């Protein structure tokens, strides 16, 4: 997994046949339009992808500053929220092909469990049997 930047997105868009500088302008324009719409309080719905919206937070009259321990007031504010759409959720939940040498979390867990529950090999022979209670 890696981080995809706006430049990377523009490069991906340019692979559809348009010039790189035009793709970069399109990506920039899209993000500016989305940002401006969210600032105005609009909800952005992209079918199959998800919904971006602005939500108001409640004020917190008794928050605590972790450094000083002082009780402070945190005013209400606005925050962005993204809710993925059904198609995006389904695509994310599909199993992906693993790279050579890569294993799933279930396989890693199974190996770890097997290693911790397996009895360690003993190099000594068992001792004489203990006395019987008769």
XYZ file of C-alpha atoms in Angstrom:
134
model
C 0.000 0.000 0.000
C 1.214 3.505 -0.708
C 0.060 7.106 -0.632
C -1.513 8.554 -3.774
C -1.054 12.305 -4.258
C -2.912 14.775 -6.484
C -0.045 14.482 -8.953
C -0.505 10.692 -9.015
C -4.244 11.102 -9.572
C -3.565 13.492 -12.452
C -1.193 10.934 -13.967
C -3.887 8.245 -13.701
C -6.413 10.575 -15.370
C -3.934 11.350 -18.158
C -3.745 7.632 -18.956
C -7.302 7.907 -20.286
C -5.949 9.851 -23.250
C -5.760 13.520 -22.224
C -2.573 15.526 -21.753
C -0.879 15.517 -18.349
C -1.205 19.272 -17.785
C -4.922 19.156 -18.660
C -5.417 16.204 -16.309
C -3.643 18.111 -13.512
C -5.925 21.127 -14.075
C -9.004 18.878 -14.042
C -7.982 17.211 -10.765
C -7.187 20.594 -9.170
C -10.493 22.039 -10.381
C -12.412 19.081 -8.997
C -10.848 19.426 -5.542
C -11.366 23.207 -5.476
C -15.031 22.741 -6.411
C -15.485 20.054 -3.752
C -13.774 22.169 -1.088
C -15.864 25.247 -1.944
C -19.084 23.221 -1.883
C -18.250 21.750 1.522
C -17.365 25.201 2.907
C -20.838 26.369 1.826
C -22.317 23.433 3.738
C -23.388 21.432 0.697
C -23.502 17.653 0.603
C -21.522 16.021 -2.230
C -22.929 12.703 -3.396
C -20.965 10.653 -5.917
C -23.001 7.587 -6.867
C -21.114 4.344 -6.390
C -18.337 6.101 -4.475
C -19.769 7.844 -1.440
C -21.011 11.012 0.225
C -18.976 13.922 1.585
C -20.755 16.209 4.010
C -20.133 18.717 6.769
C -21.274 17.870 10.283
C -21.452 20.188 13.267
C -19.839 19.087 16.507
C -21.237 19.934 19.914
C -19.313 22.226 22.244
C -17.388 20.555 25.042
C -17.586 22.759 28.128
C -15.453 20.482 30.309
C -12.575 19.257 28.143
C -9.155 18.849 29.751
C -5.812 20.044 28.419
C -3.643 16.885 28.565
C -0.414 18.822 29.199
C -1.540 21.095 32.006
C -4.622 19.272 33.267
C -6.515 22.569 33.036
C -10.242 22.361 32.262
C -10.966 24.265 29.050
C -13.966 25.071 26.871
C -13.939 23.667 23.318
C -16.447 25.489 21.093
C -18.679 23.802 18.532
C -17.104 23.458 15.102
C -17.672 21.904 11.707
C -15.957 18.765 10.464
C -15.982 16.820 7.226
C -17.436 13.343 7.091
C -17.190 10.713 4.348
C -19.559 7.787 4.092
C -18.504 5.217 1.479
C -21.122 4.071 -1.018
C -22.330 0.512 -1.461
C -20.212 -0.194 -4.560
C -17.052 1.118 -2.879
C -17.755 -0.938 0.247
C -18.262 -4.074 -1.843
C -15.056 -3.450 -3.786
C -13.087 -2.950 -0.563
C -14.495 -6.104 1.019
C -13.578 -8.361 -1.898
C -10.486 -10.414 -1.291
C -7.474 -9.151 -3.164
C -4.784 -11.246 -4.781
C -1.727 -11.566 -2.594
C 1.780 -10.801 -3.746
C 4.238 -13.716 -3.715
C 5.350 -14.351 -0.138
C 2.498 -12.307 1.329
C 0.018 -14.071 3.585
C -3.407 -13.211 4.896
C -4.046 -12.199 8.492
C -5.813 -15.536 9.056
C -2.744 -17.460 7.861
C -0.467 -15.382 10.086
C -2.729 -15.987 13.075
C -2.869 -19.723 12.364
C 0.937 -19.941 12.152
C 1.406 -17.958 15.365
C -1.159 -20.072 17.189
C 0.439 -23.291 15.951
C 3.882 -22.109 17.057
C 2.747 -21.090 20.538
C 0.612 -24.169 21.216
C 3.080 -26.743 19.871
C 4.992 -28.569 22.588
C 8.695 -27.806 22.503
C 10.829 -30.796 21.524
C 12.602 -32.402 24.462
C 16.120 -33.698 24.023
C 16.038 -35.643 27.286
C 14.405 -39.002 27.669
C 11.562 -39.193 30.127
C 12.617 -39.975 33.694
C 11.745 -43.119 35.588
C 8.113 -43.608 36.362
C 7.014 -42.211 39.690
C 5.932 -44.384 42.594
C 2.496 -45.831 42.407
C 0.230 -45.319 45.332
C -0.275 -49.058 46.162
